[in-house]
Amino acid sequence: MDQPARKRGRPRLLDRDVGLDIAARLFWERGYEGTSTADLTKAMGINPPTLYSMFGSKEELYRQALDFSVSRENGRRSEILQSSLPVYEALRLYLYDIADGDTQPDKPPGCMVSTAVLQHAEENASVARMTAGLREASIQTLKARFDRAVEEDELPSATDTDTLARFYGAIIQGMSAQACDGACNALLKRMIDLALAAWPGKIIT
Amino acid sequence: MDQPARKRGRPRLLDRDVGLDIAARLFWERGYEGTSTADLTKAMGINPPTLYSMFGSKEELYRQALDFSVSRENGRRSEILQSSLPVYEALRLYLYDIADGDTQPDKPPGCMVSTAVLQHAEENASVARMTAGLREASIQTLKARFDRAVEEDELPSATDTDTLARFYGAIIQGMSAQACDGACNALLKRMIDLALAAWPGKIIT
DNA sequence: AACATTTAATAGGGATCGCTATTTTAATGG
DNA sequence: CCATTAAAATAGCGATCCCTATTAAATGTT
């Protein structure tokens, strides 16, 4: 009874999510401008008209592939950050999870969002705005968690949570860049430990 | 007598350094893959064959434009870092100078090297290797200064200078990314101040 | 079997990509 | 004035870019 309700007409050869996964991987590795529609159709095993009927356009496919990938990570990372752990420990695990994502053995290095479309041709400005928006949203998530920590007396009330969030955002972006340049997981985590030494109230030795 | 020794033949319409400056600005704003040879020739006011006779190829032009730009900054930044100031203060001024470079009013945002060609088509792998090499060199410069600080008892002898250098490298890359996303100079400097709080031996309040 | 519906495959269009063979122009040297 | 030198301008090459009009194939329905 769980039948996928076979519709009429010729059946699809490519599952939509499989296609998005393949596209995400290509965009992740080569960037938006470095990935051609020919690359995409070849990797998916389809012809150009199928790509356009399934996803609309290259830009729409990129957007959907980003949504698809981001939403897969968001659940776990949100759980880590919003857990009952002390904010400092939650932040550490959150950053470790991102470091793990930057250095997965069978996936492209770095983060698909953190360092994407920073430079771009004018015609791709709207794509750049999209990735910038995702980065800003991620920073706002951090800031909201820090604001809550202030309210719950885990952080001094004078804490500049905006700058604090953007600082750890910079670490996230720097980790992605260095992962692209070949940095290993252990190095990224050593960097995180250093960055956590800047946490308000810490005494470094 | 300081005559530029007018050679025979038709004189050049475009000065080489002026051309490199224009090219650097375009590559800086749009990235390597986002800048076309047509963009470059149009901005320089020349025809394609002139570009190729002057600079060899698009990739060679990118390399020369990078060298041209980097060498302009390197003198001042090296002076700051190698000055007689305490290493901690030298590092602060060094990072501030980079923040200023990321947010020059009449130039593209971010750094031309820090966040360049992180993702790329396969055919541009050699270009990516080049920018990655420049980033690594910059990190090694930091590490060398920190090693000197260890020798001169400005830092504990157990200091992991490699990780320390890569941590501040990550800050530099994160600042460039956020400048590309619109961050202002003051924000970048607040982030630097936070990053300096991670300096070994600091007591944060 | 014939039809309706939905997708896949073929083939290619118009624009732009990086680049170059050839010709023209502008200077100096004799 | 002519020859020589060197750079600029014209014109366009083959490849690839993103995308689509059209045709063929595979299913459920009648």
XYZ file of C-alpha atoms (C1' of nucleotides) in Angstrom, chain A residues 10, chain C residues 5-10, chain D residues 22-26:
12
model
C 6.950 7.644 -18.839
C -0.149 11.540 -20.445
C 4.443 12.214 -19.015
C 9.157 11.912 -19.572
C 13.536 11.176 -22.366
C 16.412 11.885 -26.424
C 17.930 14.321 -30.635
C 10.982 19.218 -31.652
C 10.544 14.333 -31.829
C 10.613 9.665 -29.773
C 9.637 6.447 -26.073
C 7.324 4.461 -22.056
